[in-house]
PDB file of N, CA and C in Angstrom:
ATOM      1  N   UNK Q   1      31.267 -61.970 -20.693  1.00 67.00           N
ATOM      2  CA  UNK Q   1      30.088 -61.129 -20.557  1.00 67.00           C
ATOM      3  C   UNK Q   1      29.579 -60.791 -21.956  1.00 67.00           C
ATOM      4  N   UNK Q   2      28.272 -60.962 -22.202  1.00 74.00           N
ATOM      5  CA  UNK Q   2      27.736 -60.704 -23.540  1.00 74.00           C
ATOM      6  C   UNK Q   2      27.695 -59.217 -23.870  1.00 74.00           C
ATOM      7  N   UNK Q   3      27.734 -58.930 -25.151  1.00 81.00           N
ATOM      8  CA  UNK Q   3      27.626 -57.542 -25.607  1.00 81.00           C
ATOM      9  C   UNK Q   3      26.180 -57.073 -25.466  1.00 81.00           C
ATOM     10  N   UNK Q   4      26.013 -55.797 -25.144  1.00 86.00           N
ATOM     11  CA  UNK Q   4      24.670 -55.242 -25.008  1.00 86.00           C
ATOM     12  C   UNK Q   4      24.122 -54.876 -26.381  1.00 86.00           C
ATOM     13  N   UNK Q   5      22.839 -55.124 -26.571  1.00 87.00           N
ATOM     14  CA  UNK Q   5      22.145 -54.741 -27.786  1.00 87.00           C
ATOM     15  C   UNK Q   5      22.078 -53.216 -27.866  1.00 87.00           C
ATOM     16  N   UNK Q   6      21.958 -52.699 -29.056  1.00 89.00           N
ATOM     17  CA  UNK Q   6      21.917 -51.259 -29.269  1.00 89.00           C
ATOM     18  C   UNK Q   6      20.757 -50.602 -28.503  1.00 89.00           C
ATOM     19  N   UNK Q   7      19.683 -51.335 -28.248  1.00 91.00           N
ATOM     20  CA  UNK Q   7      18.514 -50.790 -27.557  1.00 91.00           C
ATOM     21  C   UNK Q   7      18.477 -51.132 -26.063  1.00 91.00           C
ATOM     22  N   UNK Q   8      19.541 -51.714 -25.544  1.00 92.00           N
ATOM     23  CA  UNK Q   8      19.574 -52.175 -24.153  1.00 92.00           C
ATOM     24  C   UNK Q   8      19.175 -51.071 -23.166  1.00 92.00           C
ATOM     25  N   UNK Q   9      19.841 -49.942 -23.222  1.00 93.00           N
ATOM     26  CA  UNK Q   9      19.587 -48.871 -22.253  1.00 93.00           C
ATOM     27  C   UNK Q   9      18.193 -48.265 -22.419  1.00 93.00           C
ATOM     28  N   UNK Q  10      17.698 -48.194 -23.639  1.00 94.00           N
ATOM     29  CA  UNK Q  10      16.356 -47.656 -23.886  1.00 94.00           C
ATOM     30  C   UNK Q  10      15.309 -48.559 -23.231  1.00 94.00           C
ATOM     31  N   UNK Q  11      15.446 -49.863 -23.423  1.00 93.00           N
ATOM     32  CA  UNK Q  11      14.499 -50.814 -22.830  1.00 93.00           C
ATOM     33  C   UNK Q  11      14.596 -50.773 -21.307  1.00 93.00           C
ATOM     34  N   UNK Q  12      15.815 -50.760 -20.796  1.00 93.00           N
ATOM     35  CA  UNK Q  12      16.015 -50.715 -19.344  1.00 93.00           C
ATOM     36  C   UNK Q  12      15.364 -49.463 -18.752  1.00 93.00           C
ATOM     37  N   UNK Q  13      15.590 -48.306 -19.352  1.00 93.00           N
ATOM     38  CA  UNK Q  13      15.001 -47.064 -18.850  1.00 93.00           C
ATOM     39  C   UNK Q  13      13.478 -47.084 -18.932  1.00 93.00           C
ATOM     40  N   UNK Q  14      12.921 -47.664 -19.981  1.00 93.00           N
ATOM     41  CA  UNK Q  14      11.463 -47.762 -20.114  1.00 93.00           C
ATOM     42  C   UNK Q  14      10.880 -48.638 -19.008  1.00 93.00           C
ATOM     43  N   UNK Q  15      11.554 -49.731 -18.689  1.00 90.00           N
ATOM     44  CA  UNK Q  15      11.084 -50.604 -17.606  1.00 90.00           C
ATOM     45  C   UNK Q  15      11.116 -49.875 -16.265  1.00 90.00           C
ATOM     46  N   UNK Q  16      12.195 -49.153 -16.009  1.00 91.00           N
ATOM     47  CA  UNK Q  16      12.321 -48.402 -14.755  1.00 91.00           C
ATOM     48  C   UNK Q  16      11.216 -47.349 -14.660  1.00 91.00           C
ATOM     49  N   UNK Q  17      10.956 -46.644 -15.753  1.00 92.00           N
ATOM     50  CA  UNK Q  17       9.902 -45.619 -15.754  1.00 92.00           C
ATOM     51  C   UNK Q  17       8.522 -46.232 -15.529  1.00 92.00           C
ATOM     52  N   UNK Q  18       8.361 -47.505 -15.903  1.00 90.00           N
ATOM     53  CA  UNK Q  18       7.084 -48.196 -15.722  1.00 90.00           C
ATOM     54  C   UNK Q  18       6.963 -48.817 -14.323  1.00 90.00           C
ATOM     55  N   UNK Q  19       7.967 -48.615 -13.484  1.00 88.00           N
ATOM     56  CA  UNK Q  19       7.881 -49.097 -12.107  1.00 88.00           C
ATOM     57  C   UNK Q  19       8.597 -50.400 -11.825  1.00 88.00           C
ATOM     58  N   UNK Q  20       9.316 -50.949 -12.791  1.00 89.00           N
ATOM     59  CA  UNK Q  20      10.068 -52.184 -12.575  1.00 89.00           C
ATOM     60  C   UNK Q  20      11.381 -51.867 -11.877  1.00 89.00           C
ATOM     61  N   UNK Q  21      11.811 -52.760 -11.026  1.00 90.00           N
ATOM     62  CA  UNK Q  21      13.114 -52.667 -10.373  1.00 90.00           C
ATOM     63  C   UNK Q  21      14.027 -53.656 -11.085  1.00 90.00           C
ATOM     64  N   UNK Q  22      15.117 -53.171 -11.648  1.00 92.00           N
ATOM     65  CA  UNK Q  22      16.067 -54.043 -12.349  1.00 92.00           C
ATOM     66  C   UNK Q  22      16.889 -54.768 -11.284  1.00 92.00           C
ATOM     67  N   UNK Q  23      16.776 -56.087 -11.259  1.00 91.00           N
ATOM     68  CA  UNK Q  23      17.464 -56.882 -10.244  1.00 91.00           C
ATOM     69  C   UNK Q  23      18.754 -57.517 -10.752  1.00 91.00           C
ATOM     70  N   UNK Q  24      18.929 -57.562 -12.068  1.00 93.00           N
ATOM     71  CA  UNK Q  24      20.163 -58.112 -12.636  1.00 93.00           C
ATOM     72  C   UNK Q  24      20.378 -57.541 -14.033  1.00 93.00           C
ATOM     73  N   UNK Q  25      21.622 -57.177 -14.323  1.00 92.00           N
ATOM     74  CA  UNK Q  25      21.977 -56.622 -15.629  1.00 92.00           C
ATOM     75  C   UNK Q  25      23.428 -56.981 -15.924  1.00 92.00           C
ATOM     76  N   UNK Q  26      23.683 -58.109 -16.526  1.00 91.00           N
ATOM     77  CA  UNK Q  26      22.802 -59.114 -17.101  1.00 91.00           C
ATOM     78  C   UNK Q  26      22.328 -60.131 -16.055  1.00 91.00           C
ATOM     79  N   UNK Q  27      21.375 -60.982 -16.464  1.00 93.00           N
ATOM     80  CA  UNK Q  27      20.834 -62.024 -15.598  1.00 93.00           C
ATOM     81  C   UNK Q  27      21.479 -63.363 -15.966  1.00 93.00           C
ATOM     82  N   UNK Q  28      22.232 -63.982 -15.038  1.00 93.00           N
ATOM     83  CA  UNK Q  28      22.873 -65.260 -15.355  1.00 93.00           C
ATOM     84  C   UNK Q  28      21.878 -66.421 -15.300  1.00 93.00           C
ATOM     85  N   UNK Q  29      21.967 -67.282 -16.276  1.00 93.00           N
ATOM     86  CA  UNK Q  29      21.162 -68.506 -16.324  1.00 93.00           C
ATOM     87  C   UNK Q  29      22.156 -69.655 -16.301  1.00 93.00           C
ATOM     88  N   UNK Q  30      22.113 -70.467 -15.249  1.00 92.00           N
ATOM     89  CA  UNK Q  30      23.090 -71.538 -15.080  1.00 92.00           C
ATOM     90  C   UNK Q  30      22.383 -72.885 -15.041  1.00 92.00           C
ATOM     91  N   UNK Q  31      22.989 -73.855 -15.698  1.00 90.00           N
ATOM     92  CA  UNK Q  31      22.532 -75.235 -15.620  1.00 90.00           C
ATOM     93  C   UNK Q  31      23.754 -76.126 -15.775  1.00 90.00           C
ATOM     94  N   UNK Q  32      24.067 -76.851 -14.726  1.00 91.00           N
ATOM     95  CA  UNK Q  32      25.273 -77.678 -14.671  1.00 91.00           C
ATOM     96  C   UNK Q  32      26.479 -76.833 -15.083  1.00 91.00           C
ATOM     97  N   UNK Q  33      27.170 -77.178 -16.173  1.00 91.00           N
ATOM     98  CA  UNK Q  33      28.340 -76.398 -16.583  1.00 91.00           C
ATOM     99  C   UNK Q  33      28.007 -75.297 -17.589  1.00 91.00           C
ATOM    100  N   UNK Q  34      26.743 -75.198 -17.971  1.00 89.00           N
ATOM    101  CA  UNK Q  34      26.315 -74.191 -18.938  1.00 89.00           C
ATOM    102  C   UNK Q  34      26.017 -72.892 -18.202  1.00 89.00           C
ATOM    103  N   UNK Q  35      26.549 -71.783 -18.720  1.00 92.00           N
ATOM    104  CA  UNK Q  35      26.278 -70.475 -18.138  1.00 92.00           C
ATOM    105  C   UNK Q  35      25.946 -69.498 -19.268  1.00 92.00           C
ATOM    106  N   UNK Q  36      24.706 -69.030 -19.277  1.00 92.00           N
ATOM    107  CA  UNK Q  36      24.234 -68.082 -20.274  1.00 92.00           C
ATOM    108  C   UNK Q  36      23.829 -66.793 -19.580  1.00 92.00           C
ATOM    109  N   UNK Q  37      23.613 -65.744 -20.355  1.00 93.00           N
ATOM    110  CA  UNK Q  37      23.226 -64.466 -19.779  1.00 93.00           C
ATOM    111  C   UNK Q  37      22.077 -63.853 -20.576  1.00 93.00           C
ATOM    112  N   UNK Q  38      20.928 -63.676 -19.922  1.00 93.00           N
ATOM    113  CA  UNK Q  38      19.852 -62.873 -20.503  1.00 93.00           C
ATOM    114  C   UNK Q  38      20.187 -61.417 -20.198  1.00 93.00           C
ATOM    115  N   UNK Q  39      19.622 -60.500 -20.948  1.00 92.00           N
ATOM    116  CA  UNK Q  39      20.003 -59.097 -20.809  1.00 92.00           C
ATOM    117  C   UNK Q  39      19.616 -58.480 -19.468  1.00 92.00           C
ATOM    118  N   UNK Q  40      18.395 -58.713 -19.016  1.00 88.00           N
ATOM    119  CA  UNK Q  40      17.917 -58.067 -17.800  1.00 88.00           C
ATOM    120  C   UNK Q  40      17.004 -58.992 -17.012  1.00 88.00           C
ATOM    121  N   UNK Q  41      16.874 -58.716 -15.740  1.00 90.00           N
ATOM    122  CA  UNK Q  41      15.838 -59.322 -14.909  1.00 90.00           C
ATOM    123  C   UNK Q  41      15.249 -58.195 -14.082  1.00 90.00           C
ATOM    124  N   UNK Q  42      13.966 -58.300 -13.812  1.00 90.00           N
ATOM    125  CA  UNK Q  42      13.329 -57.259 -13.024  1.00 90.00           C
ATOM    126  C   UNK Q  42      12.144 -57.793 -12.265  1.00 90.00           C
ATOM    127  N   UNK Q  43      11.675 -56.993 -11.335  1.00 87.00           N
ATOM    128  CA  UNK Q  43      10.476 -57.357 -10.593  1.00 87.00           C
ATOM    129  C   UNK Q  43       9.642 -56.115 -10.345  1.00 87.00           C
ATOM    130  N   UNK Q  44       8.356 -56.361 -10.145  1.00 80.00           N
ATOM    131  CA  UNK Q  44       7.418 -55.269  -9.908  1.00 80.00           C
ATOM    132  C   UNK Q  44       6.406 -55.738  -8.883  1.00 80.00           C
ATOM    133  N   UNK Q  45       6.209 -54.949  -7.865  1.00 68.00           N
ATOM    134  CA  UNK Q  45       5.224 -55.286  -6.850  1.00 68.00           C
ATOM    135  C   UNK Q  45       3.857 -54.813  -7.301  1.00 68.00           C
ATOM    136  N   UNK Q  46       2.893 -55.677  -7.170  1.00 60.00           N
ATOM    137  CA  UNK Q  46       1.516 -55.343  -7.511  1.00 60.00           C
ATOM    138  C   UNK Q  46       0.797 -54.988  -6.210  1.00 60.00           C
ATOM    139  N   UNK Q  47       0.389 -53.759  -6.071  1.00 56.00           N
ATOM    140  CA  UNK Q  47      -0.169 -53.269  -4.810  1.00 56.00           C
ATOM    141  C   UNK Q  47      -1.443 -54.002  -4.403  1.00 56.00           C
ATOM    142  N   UNK Q  48      -2.294 -54.323  -5.359  1.00 53.00           N
ATOM    143  CA  UNK Q  48      -3.580 -54.917  -5.024  1.00 53.00           C
ATOM    144  C   UNK Q  48      -3.439 -56.315  -4.427  1.00 53.00           C
ATOM    145  N   UNK Q  49      -2.518 -57.093  -4.931  1.00 49.00           N
ATOM    146  CA  UNK Q  49      -2.400 -58.466  -4.462  1.00 49.00           C
ATOM    147  C   UNK Q  49      -1.183 -58.691  -3.570  1.00 49.00           C
ATOM    148  N   UNK Q  50      -0.287 -57.720  -3.527  1.00 52.00           N
ATOM    149  CA  UNK Q  50       0.953 -57.827  -2.754  1.00 52.00           C
ATOM    150  C   UNK Q  50       1.864 -58.941  -3.263  1.00 52.00           C
ATOM    151  N   UNK Q  51       1.600 -59.421  -4.434  1.00 65.00           N
ATOM    152  CA  UNK Q  51       2.466 -60.430  -5.041  1.00 65.00           C
ATOM    153  C   UNK Q  51       3.337 -59.751  -6.086  1.00 65.00           C
ATOM    154  N   UNK Q  52       4.582 -60.104  -6.126  1.00 73.00           N
ATOM    155  CA  UNK Q  52       5.479 -59.514  -7.113  1.00 73.00           C
ATOM    156  C   UNK Q  52       5.477 -60.285  -8.413  1.00 73.00           C
ATOM    157  N   UNK Q  53       5.705 -59.584  -9.486  1.00 79.00           N
ATOM    158  CA  UNK Q  53       5.901 -60.216 -10.790  1.00 79.00           C
ATOM    159  C   UNK Q  53       7.381 -60.151 -11.106  1.00 79.00           C
ATOM    160  N   UNK Q  54       7.901 -61.201 -11.715  1.00 86.00           N
ATOM    161  CA  UNK Q  54       9.299 -61.228 -12.110  1.00 86.00           C
ATOM    162  C   UNK Q  54       9.381 -61.510 -13.600  1.00 86.00           C
ATOM    163  N   UNK Q  55      10.362 -60.866 -14.244  1.00 89.00           N
ATOM    164  CA  UNK Q  55      10.572 -61.074 -15.676  1.00 89.00           C
ATOM    165  C   UNK Q  55      12.060 -61.230 -15.953  1.00 89.00           C
ATOM    166  N   UNK Q  56      12.359 -61.949 -17.009  1.00 92.00           N
ATOM    167  CA  UNK Q  56      13.717 -62.035 -17.556  1.00 92.00           C
ATOM    168  C   UNK Q  56      13.590 -61.588 -19.007  1.00 92.00           C
ATOM    169  N   UNK Q  57      14.461 -60.670 -19.419  1.00 91.00           N
ATOM    170  CA  UNK Q  57      14.328 -60.033 -20.720  1.00 91.00           C
ATOM    171  C   UNK Q  57      15.580 -60.247 -21.566  1.00 91.00           C
ATOM    172  N   UNK Q  58      15.373 -60.621 -22.812  1.00 91.00           N
ATOM    173  CA  UNK Q  58      16.439 -60.673 -23.805  1.00 91.00           C
ATOM    174  C   UNK Q  58      16.081 -59.653 -24.875  1.00 91.00           C
ATOM    175  N   UNK Q  59      16.932 -58.678 -25.094  1.00 92.00           N
ATOM    176  CA  UNK Q  59      16.660 -57.575 -26.008  1.00 92.00           C
ATOM    177  C   UNK Q  59      17.298 -57.870 -27.370  1.00 92.00           C
ATOM    178  N   UNK Q  60      16.508 -57.760 -28.408  1.00 91.00           N
ATOM    179  CA  UNK Q  60      16.990 -58.005 -29.767  1.00 91.00           C
ATOM    180  C   UNK Q  60      16.606 -56.843 -30.673  1.00 91.00           C
ATOM    181  N   UNK Q  61      17.498 -56.470 -31.580  1.00 90.00           N
ATOM    182  CA  UNK Q  61      17.244 -55.341 -32.469  1.00 90.00           C
ATOM    183  C   UNK Q  61      16.922 -55.764 -33.908  1.00 90.00           C
ATOM    184  N   UNK Q  62      17.308 -56.951 -34.340  1.00 92.00           N
ATOM    185  CA  UNK Q  62      17.072 -57.425 -35.703  1.00 92.00           C
ATOM    186  C   UNK Q  62      17.658 -56.474 -36.740  1.00 92.00           C
ATOM    187  N   UNK Q  63      18.902 -56.063 -36.529  1.00 91.00           N
ATOM    188  CA  UNK Q  63      19.575 -55.146 -37.438  1.00 91.00           C
ATOM    189  C   UNK Q  63      20.576 -55.845 -38.364  1.00 91.00           C
ATOM    190  N   UNK Q  64      20.603 -57.167 -38.320  1.00 91.00           N
ATOM    191  CA  UNK Q  64      21.537 -57.910 -39.159  1.00 91.00           C
ATOM    192  C   UNK Q  64      21.140 -57.874 -40.629  1.00 91.00           C
ATOM    193  N   UNK Q  65      21.962 -58.489 -41.464  1.00 94.00           N
ATOM    194  CA  UNK Q  65      21.685 -58.501 -42.909  1.00 94.00           C
ATOM    195  C   UNK Q  65      20.445 -59.317 -43.246  1.00 94.00           C
ATOM    196  N   UNK Q  66      20.137 -60.312 -42.411  1.00 96.00           N
ATOM    197  CA  UNK Q  66      18.981 -61.167 -42.678  1.00 96.00           C
ATOM    198  C   UNK Q  66      18.026 -61.151 -41.474  1.00 96.00           C
ATOM    199  N   UNK Q  67      16.877 -60.485 -41.621  1.00 93.00           N
ATOM    200  CA  UNK Q  67      15.909 -60.481 -40.522  1.00 93.00           C
ATOM    201  C   UNK Q  67      15.436 -61.884 -40.147  1.00 93.00           C
ATOM    202  N   UNK Q  68      15.343 -62.787 -41.135  1.00 95.00           N
ATOM    203  CA  UNK Q  68      14.910 -64.156 -40.852  1.00 95.00           C
ATOM    204  C   UNK Q  68      15.954 -64.878 -40.001  1.00 95.00           C
ATOM    205  N   UNK Q  69      17.215 -64.674 -40.303  1.00 96.00           N
ATOM    206  CA  UNK Q  69      18.290 -65.286 -39.491  1.00 96.00           C
ATOM    207  C   UNK Q  69      18.272 -64.716 -38.074  1.00 96.00           C
ATOM    208  N   UNK Q  70      18.049 -63.410 -37.958  1.00 94.00           N
ATOM    209  CA  UNK Q  70      17.939 -62.790 -36.633  1.00 94.00           C
ATOM    210  C   UNK Q  70      16.778 -63.396 -35.854  1.00 94.00           C
ATOM    211  N   UNK Q  71      15.644 -63.633 -36.534  1.00 95.00           N
ATOM    212  CA  UNK Q  71      14.482 -64.239 -35.886  1.00 95.00           C
ATOM    213  C   UNK Q  71      14.792 -65.667 -35.439  1.00 95.00           C
ATOM    214  N   UNK Q  72      15.442 -66.439 -36.291  1.00 96.00           N
ATOM    215  CA  UNK Q  72      15.817 -67.816 -35.935  1.00 96.00           C
ATOM    216  C   UNK Q  72      16.712 -67.840 -34.695  1.00 96.00           C
ATOM    217  N   UNK Q  73      17.675 -66.944 -34.655  1.00 93.00           N
ATOM    218  CA  UNK Q  73      18.589 -66.860 -33.520  1.00 93.00           C
ATOM    219  C   UNK Q  73      17.837 -66.466 -32.249  1.00 93.00           C
ATOM    220  N   UNK Q  74      16.976 -65.461 -32.362  1.00 93.00           N
ATOM    221  CA  UNK Q  74      16.210 -65.001 -31.200  1.00 93.00           C
ATOM    222  C   UNK Q  74      15.267 -66.087 -30.695  1.00 93.00           C
ATOM    223  N   UNK Q  75      14.601 -66.782 -31.599  1.00 96.00           N
ATOM    224  CA  UNK Q  75      13.684 -67.846 -31.202  1.00 96.00           C
ATOM    225  C   UNK Q  75      14.430 -68.989 -30.524  1.00 96.00           C
ATOM    226  N   UNK Q  76      15.571 -69.367 -31.080  1.00 95.00           N
ATOM    227  CA  UNK Q  76      16.383 -70.419 -30.462  1.00 95.00           C
ATOM    228  C   UNK Q  76      16.839 -70.023 -29.064  1.00 95.00           C
ATOM    229  N   UNK Q  77      17.275 -68.794 -28.924  1.00 93.00           N
ATOM    230  CA  UNK Q  77      17.716 -68.295 -27.630  1.00 93.00           C
ATOM    231  C   UNK Q  77      16.550 -68.301 -26.637  1.00 93.00           C
ATOM    232  N   UNK Q  78      15.387 -67.860 -27.081  1.00 94.00           N
ATOM    233  CA  UNK Q  78      14.195 -67.842 -26.231  1.00 94.00           C
ATOM    234  C   UNK Q  78      13.863 -69.251 -25.736  1.00 94.00           C
ATOM    235  N   UNK Q  79      13.867 -70.219 -26.634  1.00 95.00           N
ATOM    236  CA  UNK Q  79      13.515 -71.592 -26.252  1.00 95.00           C
ATOM    237  C   UNK Q  79      14.522 -72.178 -25.273  1.00 95.00           C
ATOM    238  N   UNK Q  80      15.791 -71.913 -25.486  1.00 94.00           N
ATOM    239  CA  UNK Q  80      16.817 -72.404 -24.563  1.00 94.00           C
ATOM    240  C   UNK Q  80      16.659 -71.752 -23.200  1.00 94.00           C
ATOM    241  N   UNK Q  81      16.509 -70.434 -23.154  1.00 93.00           N
ATOM    242  CA  UNK Q  81      16.340 -69.730 -21.883  1.00 93.00           C
ATOM    243  C   UNK Q  81      15.087 -70.219 -21.158  1.00 93.00           C
ATOM    244  N   UNK Q  82      13.987 -70.377 -21.892  1.00 93.00           N
ATOM    245  CA  UNK Q  82      12.735 -70.836 -21.286  1.00 93.00           C
ATOM    246  C   UNK Q  82      12.912 -72.214 -20.651  1.00 93.00           C
ATOM    247  N   UNK Q  83      13.557 -73.105 -21.361  1.00 94.00           N
ATOM    248  CA  UNK Q  83      13.775 -74.455 -20.832  1.00 94.00           C
ATOM    249  C   UNK Q  83      14.655 -74.430 -19.582  1.00 94.00           C
ATOM    250  N   UNK Q  84      15.741 -73.673 -19.622  1.00 93.00           N
ATOM    251  CA  UNK Q  84      16.639 -73.628 -18.466  1.00 93.00           C
ATOM    252  C   UNK Q  84      16.012 -72.908 -17.273  1.00 93.00           C
ATOM    253  N   UNK Q  85      15.251 -71.864 -17.516  1.00 91.00           N
ATOM    254  CA  UNK Q  85      14.582 -71.156 -16.424  1.00 91.00           C
ATOM    255  C   UNK Q  85      13.515 -72.011 -15.756  1.00 91.00           C
ATOM    256  N   UNK Q  86      12.900 -72.904 -16.522  1.00 92.00           N
ATOM    257  CA  UNK Q  86      11.880 -73.771 -15.933  1.00 92.00           C
ATOM    258  C   UNK Q  86      12.501 -74.803 -14.980  1.00 92.00           C
ATOM    259  N   UNK Q  87      13.813 -75.017 -15.084  1.00 89.00           N
ATOM    260  CA  UNK Q  87      14.504 -75.960 -14.214  1.00 89.00           C
ATOM    261  C   UNK Q  87      14.943 -75.333 -12.896  1.00 89.00           C
ATOM    262  N   UNK Q  88      14.902 -73.996 -12.813  1.00 76.00           N
ATOM    263  CA  UNK Q  88      15.359 -73.313 -11.582  1.00 76.00           C
ATOM    264  C   UNK Q  88      14.380 -73.495 -10.460  1.00 76.00           C
TER     265      UNK Q  88
END
């Protein structure tokens, strides 16, 4: 199980206050033998259209010694998650 980012609970509470329902904490992303975990998944019903919106969230704080390295890591993680989620 991955470690939670320092801002995990703050982001989660903000989403809940905005009307999102947290459906997974963490959200597993699986592809063949690969198993990754995004921080959160949530959904929100839109009253006007009756269609729900779904999101998968990866929370990053960029508190490491190198902000550029943190950005590279976050971008790589985003691209991998995006590719695997598109296969679901």
